[in-house]
Structures are given as C-alpha cells and as structure tokens.
Short mmCIF file of C-alpha atoms in Angstrom, two decimals:
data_model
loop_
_atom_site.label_atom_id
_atom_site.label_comp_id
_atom_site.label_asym_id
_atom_site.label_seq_id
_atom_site.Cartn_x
_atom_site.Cartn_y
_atom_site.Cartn_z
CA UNK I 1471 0.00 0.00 0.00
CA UNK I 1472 1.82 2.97 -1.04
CA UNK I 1473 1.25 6.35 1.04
CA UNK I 1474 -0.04 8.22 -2.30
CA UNK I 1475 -3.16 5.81 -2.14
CA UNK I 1476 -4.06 6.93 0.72
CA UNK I 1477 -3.40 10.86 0.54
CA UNK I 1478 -5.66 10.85 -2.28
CA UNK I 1479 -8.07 9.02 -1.18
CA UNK I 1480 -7.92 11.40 1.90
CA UNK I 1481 -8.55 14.58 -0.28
CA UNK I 1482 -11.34 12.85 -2.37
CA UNK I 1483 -13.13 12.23 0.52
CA UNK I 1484 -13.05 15.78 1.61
CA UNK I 1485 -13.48 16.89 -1.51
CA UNK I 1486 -16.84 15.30 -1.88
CA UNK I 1487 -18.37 15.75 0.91
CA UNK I 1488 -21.87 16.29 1.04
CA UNK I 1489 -21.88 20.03 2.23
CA UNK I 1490 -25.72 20.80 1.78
CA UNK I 1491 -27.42 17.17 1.86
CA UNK I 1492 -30.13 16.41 3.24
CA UNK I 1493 -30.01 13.23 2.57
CA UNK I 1494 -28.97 11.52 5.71
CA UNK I 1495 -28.19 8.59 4.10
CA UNK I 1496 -25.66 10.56 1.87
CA UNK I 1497 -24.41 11.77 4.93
CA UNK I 1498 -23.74 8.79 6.74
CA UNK I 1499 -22.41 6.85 3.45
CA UNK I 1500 -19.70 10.13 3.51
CA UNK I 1501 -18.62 9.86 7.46
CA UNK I 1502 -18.15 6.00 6.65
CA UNK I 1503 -15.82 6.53 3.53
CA UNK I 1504 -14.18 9.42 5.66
CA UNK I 1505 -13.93 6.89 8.65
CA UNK I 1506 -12.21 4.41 6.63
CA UNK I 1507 -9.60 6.73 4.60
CA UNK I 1508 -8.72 7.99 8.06
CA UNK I 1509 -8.39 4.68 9.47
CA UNK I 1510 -5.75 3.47 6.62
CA UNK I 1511 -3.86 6.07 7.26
CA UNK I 1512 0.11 5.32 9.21
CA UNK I 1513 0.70 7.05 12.01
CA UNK I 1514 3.78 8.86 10.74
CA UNK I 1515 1.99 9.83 7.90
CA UNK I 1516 -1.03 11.82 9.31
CA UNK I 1517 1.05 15.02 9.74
CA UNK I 1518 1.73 15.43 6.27
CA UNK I 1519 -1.84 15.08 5.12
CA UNK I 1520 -2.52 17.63 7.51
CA UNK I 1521 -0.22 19.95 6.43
CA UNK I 1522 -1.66 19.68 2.74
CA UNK I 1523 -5.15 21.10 3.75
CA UNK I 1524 -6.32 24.74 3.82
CA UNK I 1525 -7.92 26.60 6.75
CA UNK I 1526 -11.77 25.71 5.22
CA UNK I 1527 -9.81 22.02 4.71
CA UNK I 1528 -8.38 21.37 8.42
CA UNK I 1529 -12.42 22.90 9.17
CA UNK I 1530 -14.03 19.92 7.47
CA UNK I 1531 -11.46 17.49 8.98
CA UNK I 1532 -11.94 18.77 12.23
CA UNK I 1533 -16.00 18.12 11.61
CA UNK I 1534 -15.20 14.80 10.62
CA UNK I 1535 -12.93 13.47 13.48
CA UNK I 1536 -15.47 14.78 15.93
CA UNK I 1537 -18.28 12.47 13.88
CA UNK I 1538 -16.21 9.87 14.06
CA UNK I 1539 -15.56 10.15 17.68
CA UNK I 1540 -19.56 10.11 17.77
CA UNK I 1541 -19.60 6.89 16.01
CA UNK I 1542 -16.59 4.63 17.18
CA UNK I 1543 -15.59 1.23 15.97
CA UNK I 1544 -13.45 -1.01 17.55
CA UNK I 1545 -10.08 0.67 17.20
CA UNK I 1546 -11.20 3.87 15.20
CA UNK I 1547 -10.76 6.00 18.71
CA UNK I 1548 -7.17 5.41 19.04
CA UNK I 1549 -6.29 6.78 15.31
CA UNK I 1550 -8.42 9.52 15.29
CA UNK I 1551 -6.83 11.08 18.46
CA UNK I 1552 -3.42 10.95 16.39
CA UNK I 1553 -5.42 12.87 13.75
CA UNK I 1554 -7.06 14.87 16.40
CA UNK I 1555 -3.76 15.80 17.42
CA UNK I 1556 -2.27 17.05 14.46
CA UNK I 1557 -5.33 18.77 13.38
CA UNK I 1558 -5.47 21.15 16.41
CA UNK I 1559 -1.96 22.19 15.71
CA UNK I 1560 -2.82 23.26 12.35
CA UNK I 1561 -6.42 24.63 13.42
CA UNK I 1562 -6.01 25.85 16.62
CA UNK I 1563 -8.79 25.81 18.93
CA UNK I 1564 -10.69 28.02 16.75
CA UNK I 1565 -11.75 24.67 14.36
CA UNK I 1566 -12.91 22.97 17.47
CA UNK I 1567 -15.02 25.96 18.20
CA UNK I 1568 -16.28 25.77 14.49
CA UNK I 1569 -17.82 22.46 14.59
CA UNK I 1570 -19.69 23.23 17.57
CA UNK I 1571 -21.22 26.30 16.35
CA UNK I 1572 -21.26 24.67 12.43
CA UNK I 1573 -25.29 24.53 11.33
CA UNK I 1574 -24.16 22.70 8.39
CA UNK I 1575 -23.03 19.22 9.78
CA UNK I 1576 -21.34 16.75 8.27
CA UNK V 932 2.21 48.29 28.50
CA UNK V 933 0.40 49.45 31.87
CA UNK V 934 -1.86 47.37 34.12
CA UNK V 935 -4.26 47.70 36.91
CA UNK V 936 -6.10 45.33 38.95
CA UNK V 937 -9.21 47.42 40.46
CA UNK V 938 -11.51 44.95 41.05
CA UNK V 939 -11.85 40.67 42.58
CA UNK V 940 -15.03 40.98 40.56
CA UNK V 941 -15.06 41.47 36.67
CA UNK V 942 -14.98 44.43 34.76
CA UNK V 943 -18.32 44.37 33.20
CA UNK V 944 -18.03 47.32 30.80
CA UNK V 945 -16.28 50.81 31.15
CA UNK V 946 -16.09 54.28 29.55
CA UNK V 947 -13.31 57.11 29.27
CA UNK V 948 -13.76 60.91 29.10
CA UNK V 949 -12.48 62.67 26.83
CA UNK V 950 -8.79 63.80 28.22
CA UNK V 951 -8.72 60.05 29.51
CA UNK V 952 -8.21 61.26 33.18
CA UNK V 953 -11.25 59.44 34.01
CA UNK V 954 -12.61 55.76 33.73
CA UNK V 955 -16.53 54.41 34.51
CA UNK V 956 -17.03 51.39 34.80
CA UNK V 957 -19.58 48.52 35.89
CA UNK V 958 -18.01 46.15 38.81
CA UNK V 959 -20.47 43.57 38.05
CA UNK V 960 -23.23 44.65 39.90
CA UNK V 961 -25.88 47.65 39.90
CA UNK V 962 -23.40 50.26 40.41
CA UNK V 963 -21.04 52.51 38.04
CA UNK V 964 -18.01 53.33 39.71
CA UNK V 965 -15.78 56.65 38.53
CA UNK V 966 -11.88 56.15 39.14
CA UNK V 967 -9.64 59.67 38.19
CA UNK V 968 -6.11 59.05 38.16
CA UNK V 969 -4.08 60.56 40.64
CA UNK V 970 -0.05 60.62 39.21
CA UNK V 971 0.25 56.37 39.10
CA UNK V 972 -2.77 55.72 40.75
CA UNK V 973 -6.21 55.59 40.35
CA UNK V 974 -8.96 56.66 43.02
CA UNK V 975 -12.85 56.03 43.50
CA UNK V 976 -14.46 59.60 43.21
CA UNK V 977 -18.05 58.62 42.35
CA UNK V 978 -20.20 55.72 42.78
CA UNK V 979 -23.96 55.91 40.55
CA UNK V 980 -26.38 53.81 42.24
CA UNK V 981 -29.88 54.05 40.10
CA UNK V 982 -29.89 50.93 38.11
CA UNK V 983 -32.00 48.09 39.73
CA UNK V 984 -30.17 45.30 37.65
CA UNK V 985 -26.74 44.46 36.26
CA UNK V 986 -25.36 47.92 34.60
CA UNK V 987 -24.54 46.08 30.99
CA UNK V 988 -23.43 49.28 29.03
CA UNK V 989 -21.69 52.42 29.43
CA UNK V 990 -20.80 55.20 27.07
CA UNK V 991 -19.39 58.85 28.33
CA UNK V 992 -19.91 61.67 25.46
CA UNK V 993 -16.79 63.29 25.24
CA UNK V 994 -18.05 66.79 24.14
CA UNK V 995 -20.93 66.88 26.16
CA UNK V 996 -19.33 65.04 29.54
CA UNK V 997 -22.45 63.29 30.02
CA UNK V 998 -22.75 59.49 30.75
CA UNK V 999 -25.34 56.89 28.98
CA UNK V 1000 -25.59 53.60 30.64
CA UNK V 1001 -27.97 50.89 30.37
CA UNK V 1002 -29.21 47.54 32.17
CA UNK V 1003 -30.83 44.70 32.80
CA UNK V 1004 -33.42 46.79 34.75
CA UNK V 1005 -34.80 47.66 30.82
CA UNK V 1006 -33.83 51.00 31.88
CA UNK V 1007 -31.17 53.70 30.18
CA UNK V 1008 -30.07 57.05 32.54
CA UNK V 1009 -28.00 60.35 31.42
CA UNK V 1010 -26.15 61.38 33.74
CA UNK V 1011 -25.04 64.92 33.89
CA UNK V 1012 -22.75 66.82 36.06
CA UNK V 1013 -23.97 68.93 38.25
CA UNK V 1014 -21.00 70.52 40.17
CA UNK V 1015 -19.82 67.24 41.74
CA UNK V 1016 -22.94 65.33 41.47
CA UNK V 1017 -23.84 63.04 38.72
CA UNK V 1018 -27.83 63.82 38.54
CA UNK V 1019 -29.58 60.38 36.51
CA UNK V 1020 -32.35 61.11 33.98
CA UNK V 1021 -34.63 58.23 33.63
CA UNK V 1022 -35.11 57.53 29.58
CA UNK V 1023 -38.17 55.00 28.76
CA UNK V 1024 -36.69 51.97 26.32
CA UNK V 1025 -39.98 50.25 26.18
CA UNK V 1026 -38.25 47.26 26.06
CA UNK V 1027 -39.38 44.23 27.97
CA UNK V 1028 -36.30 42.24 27.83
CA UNK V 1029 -32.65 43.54 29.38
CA UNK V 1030 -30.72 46.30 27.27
CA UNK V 1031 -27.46 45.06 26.61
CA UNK V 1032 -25.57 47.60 25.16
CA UNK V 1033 -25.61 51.54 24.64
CA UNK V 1034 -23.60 54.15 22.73
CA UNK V 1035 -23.79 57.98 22.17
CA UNK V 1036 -23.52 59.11 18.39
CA UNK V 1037 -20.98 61.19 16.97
CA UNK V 1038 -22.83 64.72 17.53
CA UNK V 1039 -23.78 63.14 20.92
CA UNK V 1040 -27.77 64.22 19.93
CA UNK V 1041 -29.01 61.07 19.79
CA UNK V 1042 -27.65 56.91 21.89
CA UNK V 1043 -28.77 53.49 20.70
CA UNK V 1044 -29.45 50.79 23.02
CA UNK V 1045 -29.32 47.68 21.92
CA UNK V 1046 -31.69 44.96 24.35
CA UNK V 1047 -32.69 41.25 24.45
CA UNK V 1048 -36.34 42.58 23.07
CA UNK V 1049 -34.92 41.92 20.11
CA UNK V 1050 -34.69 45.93 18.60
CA UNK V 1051 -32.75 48.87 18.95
CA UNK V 1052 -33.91 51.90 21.06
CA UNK V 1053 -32.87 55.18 19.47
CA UNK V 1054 -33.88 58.07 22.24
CA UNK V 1055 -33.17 61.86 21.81
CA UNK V 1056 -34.17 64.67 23.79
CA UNK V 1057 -37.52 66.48 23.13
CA UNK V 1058 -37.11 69.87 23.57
CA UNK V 1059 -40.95 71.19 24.12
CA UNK V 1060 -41.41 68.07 26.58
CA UNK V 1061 -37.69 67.94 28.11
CA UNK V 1062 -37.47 64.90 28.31
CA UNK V 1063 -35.66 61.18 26.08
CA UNK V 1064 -38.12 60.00 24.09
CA UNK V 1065 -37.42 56.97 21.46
CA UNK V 1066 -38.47 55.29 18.39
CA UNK V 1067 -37.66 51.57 17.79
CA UNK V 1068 -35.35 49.78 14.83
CA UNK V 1069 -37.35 46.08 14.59
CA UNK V 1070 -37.27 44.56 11.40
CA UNK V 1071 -35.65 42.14 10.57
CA UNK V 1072 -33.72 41.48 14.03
CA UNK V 1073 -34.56 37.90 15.18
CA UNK V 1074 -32.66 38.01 18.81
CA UNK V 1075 -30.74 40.06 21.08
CA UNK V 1076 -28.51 43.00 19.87
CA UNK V 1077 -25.19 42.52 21.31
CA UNK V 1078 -23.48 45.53 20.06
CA UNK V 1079 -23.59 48.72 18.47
CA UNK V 1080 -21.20 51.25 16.45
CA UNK V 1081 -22.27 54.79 14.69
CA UNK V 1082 -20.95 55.57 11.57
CA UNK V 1083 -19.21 59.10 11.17
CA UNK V 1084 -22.07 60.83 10.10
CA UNK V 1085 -24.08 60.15 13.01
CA UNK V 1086 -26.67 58.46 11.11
CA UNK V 1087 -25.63 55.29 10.24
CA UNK V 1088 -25.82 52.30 12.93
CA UNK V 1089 -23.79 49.36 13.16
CA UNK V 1090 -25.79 46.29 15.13
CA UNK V 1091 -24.56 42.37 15.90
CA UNK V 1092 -27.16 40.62 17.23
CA UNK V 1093 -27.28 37.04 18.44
CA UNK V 1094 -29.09 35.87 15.28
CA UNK V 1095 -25.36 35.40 13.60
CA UNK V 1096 -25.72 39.14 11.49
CA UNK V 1097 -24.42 42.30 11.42
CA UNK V 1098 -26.49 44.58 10.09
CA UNK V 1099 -26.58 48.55 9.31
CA UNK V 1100 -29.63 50.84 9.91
CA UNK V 1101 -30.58 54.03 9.51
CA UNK V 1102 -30.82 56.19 12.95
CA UNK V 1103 -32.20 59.09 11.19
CA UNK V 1104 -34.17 61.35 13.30
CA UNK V 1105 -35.56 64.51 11.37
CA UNK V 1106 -36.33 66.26 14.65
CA UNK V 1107 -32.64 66.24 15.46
CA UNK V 1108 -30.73 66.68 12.31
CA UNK V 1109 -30.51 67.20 8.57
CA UNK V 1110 -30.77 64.78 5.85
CA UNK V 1111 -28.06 62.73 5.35
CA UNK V 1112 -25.82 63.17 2.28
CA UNK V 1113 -25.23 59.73 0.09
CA UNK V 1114 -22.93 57.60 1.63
CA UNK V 1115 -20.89 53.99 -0.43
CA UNK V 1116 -23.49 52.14 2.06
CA UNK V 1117 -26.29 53.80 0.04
CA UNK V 1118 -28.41 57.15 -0.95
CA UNK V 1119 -32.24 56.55 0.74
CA UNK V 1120 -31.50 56.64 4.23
CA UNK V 1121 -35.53 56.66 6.45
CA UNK V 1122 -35.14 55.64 9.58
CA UNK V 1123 -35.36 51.99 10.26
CA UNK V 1124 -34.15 51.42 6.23
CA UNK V 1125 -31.65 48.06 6.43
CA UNK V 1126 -28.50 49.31 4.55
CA UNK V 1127 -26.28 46.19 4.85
CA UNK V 1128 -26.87 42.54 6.13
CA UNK V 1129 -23.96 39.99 6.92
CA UNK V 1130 -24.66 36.10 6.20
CA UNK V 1131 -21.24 34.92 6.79
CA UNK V 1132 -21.30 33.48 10.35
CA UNK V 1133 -22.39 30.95 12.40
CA UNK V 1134 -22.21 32.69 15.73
CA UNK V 1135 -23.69 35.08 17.73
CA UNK V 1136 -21.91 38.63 16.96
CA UNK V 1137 -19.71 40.18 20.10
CA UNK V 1138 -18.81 42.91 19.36
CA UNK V 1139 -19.25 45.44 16.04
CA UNK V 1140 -17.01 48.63 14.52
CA UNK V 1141 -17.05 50.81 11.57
CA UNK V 1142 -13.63 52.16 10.61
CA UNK V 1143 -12.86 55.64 11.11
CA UNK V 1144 -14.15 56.54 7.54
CA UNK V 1145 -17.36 54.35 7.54
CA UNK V 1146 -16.74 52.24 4.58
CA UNK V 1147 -15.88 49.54 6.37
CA UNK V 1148 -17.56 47.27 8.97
CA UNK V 1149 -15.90 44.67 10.96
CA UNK V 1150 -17.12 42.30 13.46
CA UNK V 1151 -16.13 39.23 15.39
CA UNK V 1152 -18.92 35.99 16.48
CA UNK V 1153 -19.17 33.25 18.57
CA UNK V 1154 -17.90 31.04 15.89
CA UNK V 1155 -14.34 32.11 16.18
CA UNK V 1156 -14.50 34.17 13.17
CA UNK V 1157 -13.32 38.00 11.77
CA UNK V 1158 -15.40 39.57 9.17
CA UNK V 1159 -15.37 42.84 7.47
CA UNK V 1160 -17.43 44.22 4.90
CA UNK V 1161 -16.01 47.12 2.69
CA UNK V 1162 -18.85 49.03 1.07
CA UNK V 1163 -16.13 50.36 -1.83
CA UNK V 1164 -15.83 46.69 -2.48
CA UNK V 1165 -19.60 46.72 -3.13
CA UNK V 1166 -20.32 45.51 0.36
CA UNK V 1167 -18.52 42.62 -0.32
CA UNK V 1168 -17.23 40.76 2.71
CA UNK V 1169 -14.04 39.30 3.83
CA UNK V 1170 -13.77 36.49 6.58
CA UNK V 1171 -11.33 34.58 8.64
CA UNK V 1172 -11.25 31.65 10.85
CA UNK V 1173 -9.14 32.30 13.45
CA UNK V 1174 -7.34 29.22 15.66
CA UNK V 1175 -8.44 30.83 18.90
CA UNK V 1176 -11.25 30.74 20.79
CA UNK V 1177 -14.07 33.49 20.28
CA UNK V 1178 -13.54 37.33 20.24
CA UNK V 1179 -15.73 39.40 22.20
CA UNK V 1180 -14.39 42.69 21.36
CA UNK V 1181 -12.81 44.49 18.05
CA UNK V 1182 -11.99 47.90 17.24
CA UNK V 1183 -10.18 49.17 13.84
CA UNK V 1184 -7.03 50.78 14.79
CA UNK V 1185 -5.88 52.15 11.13
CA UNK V 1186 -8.32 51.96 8.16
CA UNK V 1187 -6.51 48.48 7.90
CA UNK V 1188 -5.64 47.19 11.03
CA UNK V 1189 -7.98 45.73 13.66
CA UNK V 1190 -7.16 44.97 16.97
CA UNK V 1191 -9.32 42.20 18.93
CA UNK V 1192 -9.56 40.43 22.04
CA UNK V 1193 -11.59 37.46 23.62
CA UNK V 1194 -11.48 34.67 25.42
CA UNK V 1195 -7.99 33.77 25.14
CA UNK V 1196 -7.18 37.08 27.50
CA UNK V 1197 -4.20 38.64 25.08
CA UNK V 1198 -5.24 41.26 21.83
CA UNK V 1199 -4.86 40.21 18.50
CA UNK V 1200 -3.79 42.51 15.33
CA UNK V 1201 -5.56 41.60 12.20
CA UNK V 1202 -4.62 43.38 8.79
CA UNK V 1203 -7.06 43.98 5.25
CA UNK V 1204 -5.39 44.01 2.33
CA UNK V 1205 -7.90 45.89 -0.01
CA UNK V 1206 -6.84 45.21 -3.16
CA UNK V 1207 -7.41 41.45 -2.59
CA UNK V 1208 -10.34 41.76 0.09
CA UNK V 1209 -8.53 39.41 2.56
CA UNK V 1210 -7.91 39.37 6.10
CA UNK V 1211 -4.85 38.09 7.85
CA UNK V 1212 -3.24 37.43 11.51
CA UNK V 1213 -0.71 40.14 12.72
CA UNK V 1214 0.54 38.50 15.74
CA UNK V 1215 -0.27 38.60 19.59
CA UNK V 1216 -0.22 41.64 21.38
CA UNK V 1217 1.79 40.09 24.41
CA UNK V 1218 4.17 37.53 24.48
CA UNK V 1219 4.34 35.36 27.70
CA UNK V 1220 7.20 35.49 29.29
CA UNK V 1221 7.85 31.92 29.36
CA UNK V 1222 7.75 29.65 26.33
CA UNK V 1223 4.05 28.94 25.82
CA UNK V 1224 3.35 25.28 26.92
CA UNK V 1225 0.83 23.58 24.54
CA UNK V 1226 -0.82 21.92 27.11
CA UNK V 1227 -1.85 18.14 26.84
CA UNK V 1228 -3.08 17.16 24.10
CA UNK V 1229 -6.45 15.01 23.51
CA UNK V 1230 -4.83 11.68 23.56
CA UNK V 1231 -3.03 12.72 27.38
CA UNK V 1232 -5.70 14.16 28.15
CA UNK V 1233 -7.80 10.57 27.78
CA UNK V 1234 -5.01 8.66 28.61
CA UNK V 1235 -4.93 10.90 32.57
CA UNK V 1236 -8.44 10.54 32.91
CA UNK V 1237 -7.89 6.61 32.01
CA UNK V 1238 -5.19 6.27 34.77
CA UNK V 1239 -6.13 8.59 37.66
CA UNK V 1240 -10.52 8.81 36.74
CA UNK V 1241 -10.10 12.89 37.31
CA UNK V 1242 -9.59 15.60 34.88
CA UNK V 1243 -5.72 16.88 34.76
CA UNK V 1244 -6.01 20.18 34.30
CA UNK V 1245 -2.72 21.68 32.86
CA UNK V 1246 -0.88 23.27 35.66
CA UNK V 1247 0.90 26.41 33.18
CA UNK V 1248 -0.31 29.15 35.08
CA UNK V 1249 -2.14 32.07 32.89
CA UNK V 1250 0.79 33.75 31.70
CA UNK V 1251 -0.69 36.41 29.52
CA UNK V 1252 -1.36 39.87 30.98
CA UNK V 1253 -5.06 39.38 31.73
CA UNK V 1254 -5.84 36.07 33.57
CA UNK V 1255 -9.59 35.66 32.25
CA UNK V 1256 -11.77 36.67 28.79
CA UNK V 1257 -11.36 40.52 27.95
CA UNK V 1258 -14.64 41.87 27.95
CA UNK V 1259 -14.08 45.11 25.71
CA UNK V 1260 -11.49 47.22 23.68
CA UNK V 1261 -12.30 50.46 23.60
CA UNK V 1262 -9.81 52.95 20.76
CA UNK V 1263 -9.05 55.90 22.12
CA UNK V 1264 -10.95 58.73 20.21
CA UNK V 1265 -8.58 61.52 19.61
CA UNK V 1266 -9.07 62.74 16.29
CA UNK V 1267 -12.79 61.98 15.43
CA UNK V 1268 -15.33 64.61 13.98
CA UNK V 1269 -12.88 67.69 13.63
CA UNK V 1270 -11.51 67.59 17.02
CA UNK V 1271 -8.09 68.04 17.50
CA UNK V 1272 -6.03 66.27 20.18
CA UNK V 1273 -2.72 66.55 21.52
CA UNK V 1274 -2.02 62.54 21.74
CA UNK V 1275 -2.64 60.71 18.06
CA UNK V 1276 -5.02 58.82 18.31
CA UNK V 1277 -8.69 57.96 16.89
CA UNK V 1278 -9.60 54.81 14.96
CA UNK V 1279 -7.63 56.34 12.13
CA UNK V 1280 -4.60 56.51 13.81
CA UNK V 1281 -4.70 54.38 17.30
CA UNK V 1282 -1.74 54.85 19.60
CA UNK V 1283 -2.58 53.47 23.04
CA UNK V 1284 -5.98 51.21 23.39
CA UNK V 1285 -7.66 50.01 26.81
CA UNK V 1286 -9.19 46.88 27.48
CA UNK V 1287 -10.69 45.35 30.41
CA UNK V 1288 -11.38 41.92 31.62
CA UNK V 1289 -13.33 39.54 33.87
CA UNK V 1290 -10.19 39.25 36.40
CA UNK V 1291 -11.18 43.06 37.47
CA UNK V 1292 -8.09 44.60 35.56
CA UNK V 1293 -7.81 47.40 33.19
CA UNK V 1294 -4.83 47.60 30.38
CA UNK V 1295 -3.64 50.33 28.84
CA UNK V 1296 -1.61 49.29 25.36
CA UNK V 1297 0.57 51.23 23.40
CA UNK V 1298 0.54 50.28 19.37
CA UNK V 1299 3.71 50.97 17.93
#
C-alpha cells in the first residue's frame, strides 16, 4: 500500500463531501468513507496530510474526526486522536469551536 | 504596557472621558463606579447607584461630559454633572427584555441601546417636553442586539445581534438633524431602512465597529471568526477563521488594522489588504514570558483521565497579561469629527488602546 493511495483518497473524501445534503443517508455513506480513509492512514503519515489542507480544509477534517468520535468502531478511537492531534496544531482551537457552532453538519 | 487590577469581581463594561483622566465602569453589579487618576494611581471619586439590575453598558460623550448607561433593569439614565454630582435622567426603552448595550452618536444628539427585546432603542431629547423620548429599529432582528457602532455621520448604525448578522440601519431622526448626504453604504436613508446585512457566520456577533471613515464594517462571532465588509468593495465581505477561541471585542485601529480580544485574555492585530479583500493574523499583542506550553493534548488528556478517573487540568499558570476573557477594547478617540487632540489617536490613527477583563483589571496598550 503505497502512502499516495491513501493521501488521495484522503482529499477525495473531503473533496466530496456532502456540504448541503439532506439526505442523511448521503451523509452517513460520507462519514463512513471518511472513517475508513482515516483509518488506513500510518501514524507517521497523518502530519503530512494535515499539512496539505487549507484553513476551510483542516475545518471539514476537524467536523469529521469529531463524527467519528460520535460513532466509534473497535479501534477507530485510538487513530483519530493521532489525527485529532495534528489537526489542532494546524487549526487551533478556533476549528474545534467551528464544529460546535457549524449549522451545516457533516 | 500598563496594568491595573481594580476589582476581585469582573470588569463588566467601562467608559473614558475625553482627556482620559477618568474611567466608569460597571463592577459587576448595579453600580457605576468613577476612578480619576491621581499621578500612578487611580482613586474612587463617584459611585452611581440608580440601576436596579446588572449595569450592561456604558458610554461617556466626550463633548458633552455626560454618561449613557444601560441595564438589565430595561432601563437607560443620562447622567449629567452637576457641580460634583452626577444627577440620573430616567429615559423609557420600552423594552421588555434587558438592554445590553448603549452608545452615544458622533454629535452626541441622539444613543442606541441595543436589548434582548430583540430591537434597537434610538432616544433623543424632546425639547418642548424635556425629556428622552425613542423610536424603535425592529425589522428584521430575530434576537438580542449585542453591540452597536455609529458611523461618522451620526446616522448610520452598526448592530450584531445574536441571530449570527451584522447589520446597518438608519438612525435618522428629522427632529434632530438634517438629511443625510449619500454615503458607499447607500443614498435613501428613512429611519429603520436596512442598509447592509452579513450572512457569513455561524455565531452570535460580540462585538461590532465601523472604521474611522465608515466604509468599512468589521465584526467578530461566537464562531471564532473575523469579518469585514467594505462598502467600496460593493459591500462585499471578507472572513477569517481564526485558531483561537471566540472574540468578544474588536476595534479598527488604522483603516486596515484591527485589533481584537476574547477569550484567550491577550489582543490580536488583524490586517485587510484591499486590493485582494482578505484578512490576515498580525501576531499577539503580548508575548508570555515563558515559552508557551501547549498543554496536553487530547490523547493525554484521555489517557490521565484513564489512569487517575479525574480531569488533569494543565498546571501552566495564565501567563498572559489578563488572567480571564477581555470583555471590551475600547480605541481611544482623539481625532474623530474635527476635534483636534494633543495625543494621536482615533480609529484612524490608534496609539494606546484600553481593554478590560473579567479578572477586574484594566490595560492600557501602546501600538507601535
């Protein structure tokens, strides 16, 4: 499995993410993909995929960590704190505030 | 850099007067308290007691010397000075819900208060029945009216409410004033006509300032986010996302830099660059003196609770000047509406800024 793979499907993901569905269904099919891109992910490699978002990106990462969090598998916890982690650096508390106040979930 | 503690209790809000000898403010209770500085220090040389609630807003006319404040009694008073007595005059809000903020405009003819009754109150004084009356701003605010700023030409009124917008109204009173002249924000200016209306944020909106010119608006909301709308840029807004918590108070320091303030108790300089309509980060106002510690992160944080079953709070003391949220940041008005000032200062031009917090301290800063 190279680390490409994975960095693409990582910005795919994002990138289609249902921003105004209603659908639930839509939305829930999009926090599984999302849950499973972030899941495949190597610890040592999370940083870097950070570092390749934008401030609106790290936003929508932030939204999804905290929906994962909300929905935990059997080891999904422990990998989304590492992206938890990284994500804060590069959002700052202000993205955690964000997907509190957020009316657009994801 | 100076700093006072006056209070154990928080600063609620505070006014200067116009040589900046003098400070009101609330001390979180009914009461406005009037410190004059004495050399280095600063002593108590009036206390108002008429409010039966909270005193939420405070604004001291600096021509006129008289005070405005407002509270959660649904009640405004102007105070005027009457040899050394500061003699309240009732003003009827007909408001049902607490007032929340008030602030003189420019000619100092006419205050806004802005109230949980979901409007603004705009009184002025009736000569033939000497007395406040007011008319009322409704449509289309949904909740309360956190904030308020005039625009130069004392029509004009800036309003953040806690239904996410910020909004600009005409104030225009004919009984007090002449027609305005067109402005970028628009020509047909009745009283009560909407002239501008945000939909950028997701949070309740703090705190609210026109620029020293009027053309631009800036604002800061609950949702951790800076906005600005430039009406030579046909209204268009800029926003940012800032990696701190809220900011409760902003104030434009040049007609491009902002200076703001929240819950993470140090200011914050924010630049717009016009040509591209974007807003950026200028740095911290004050550095701790230490090397910041991040503090733990989520994973430690689980982890602690895991081992001991009790919250570890991060033992890094507060380092930054103010230990809890600043409240307000109020520019120093030097050079606003013709007058002329011996210290630079205005929102065209800020050199020195105030801003108080919940820890009961007041901070004078110097912008250099």
């Amino acid at each position: 499995r190279r680390t490409g793979d994975a960095l693409r499907a990582f910005h795919a993901a994002l990138r289609s993410s249902p921003g105004n569905a209603k659908s639930q269904a839509m939305k829930e099919q999009a926090q599984g993909t999302m849950l499973k891109v972030l899941t495949s992910f190597k610890s040592s490699e999370i940083e870097q995929a950070v570092n390749s978002l934008d401030r609106n990106g790290v936003d929508l990462l932030m939204k999804y960590i905290y929906k994962g969090f909300e929905k935990p598998t059997e080891n999904s916890s422990a990998i989304l704190l590492q992206w938890h982690e990284k994500a804060l650096a590069a959002g700052g508390l202000g993205s955690i505030v964000r997907v509190l106040t957020a009316r657009k979930t994801v | 850099m100076a700093y006072h503690s006056f209070l154990l209790e928080p600063i609620s809000c505070h006014a200067w007067n116009k040589d900046r000898t003098q400070i009101a403010l609330c001390p979180n209770n009914h009461e406005v308290h009037i410190y004059r500085k004495d050399g280095a220090k600063w002593s108590k040389v009036h206390e108002l007691k008429e409010h039966n609630g909270q005193v939420t807003g405070i604004d001291w006319a600096p021509e006129s010397n008289r005070l405005v404040t407002c509270g959660t009694d649904r009640n405004a008073y102007v105070w005027t000075l009457k040899g050394n007595v500061w003699k309240p005059t009732l003003v009827i809000l007909r408001i049902n819900r607490a007032a929340r903020c008030v602030k003189w405009s420019p000619k100092e003819n006419k205050f806004a208060v802005g109230s949980g009754s979901r409007l603004i109150s705009i009184c002025y004084f009736e000569q033939e029945n000497d007395w406040w009356v007011c008319k009322h701003i409704k449509k289309p605010i949904r909740s309360t009216v956190l904030s308020l700023d005039w625009h130069p030409n004392n029509v004009l009124l800036a309003a953040g409410s806690c239904d996410f917008k910020c909004r600009i109204f005409s104030a225009y009173i004919k009984e007090v004033e002449e027609r305005p002249s067109p402005t970028p924000w628009g020509s047909k200016m009745p009283f009560g006509e909407l002239m501008f209306e945000s939909s950028s944020s997701c949070g309740w909106v703090h705190s609210i300032c026109f620029s020293a010119s009027g053309a631009r608006v800036a604002w800061v909301s609950h949702d951790s986010t800076l906005c600005l709308a430039d009406a030579n840029k046909k209204m268009g807004v800029a926003s940012l996302c800032t990696e701190t918590l809220p900011l409760l108070a902003v104030t434009f320091i040049t007609e491009n830099s902002l200076v703001a303030a929240g819950h993470d108790c140090y200011p914050m300089l924010f630049t717009y660059e016009e040509s591209q309509g974007a807003l950026t980060f200028g740095g911290k106002l004050d550095v701790p003196k230490q090397s910041s510690q991040r503090g733990l992160t989520a994973r430690e944080r689980f982890q602690n609770l895991d081992k001991k079953a009790s919250s570890d709070t991060a033992n890094a003391t507060l380092d930054t000047l103010h230990k809890n949220s600043i409240r307000r940041v109020l520019g120093r008005r030097g050079g606003v509406g013709g007058q002329i000032s011996v210290l630079a200062g205005g929102k065209a031009n800020c050199s020195q800024f105030c801003t108080t917090g919940m820890d009961g301290g007041m901070s004078i800063w110097d912008v250099k």
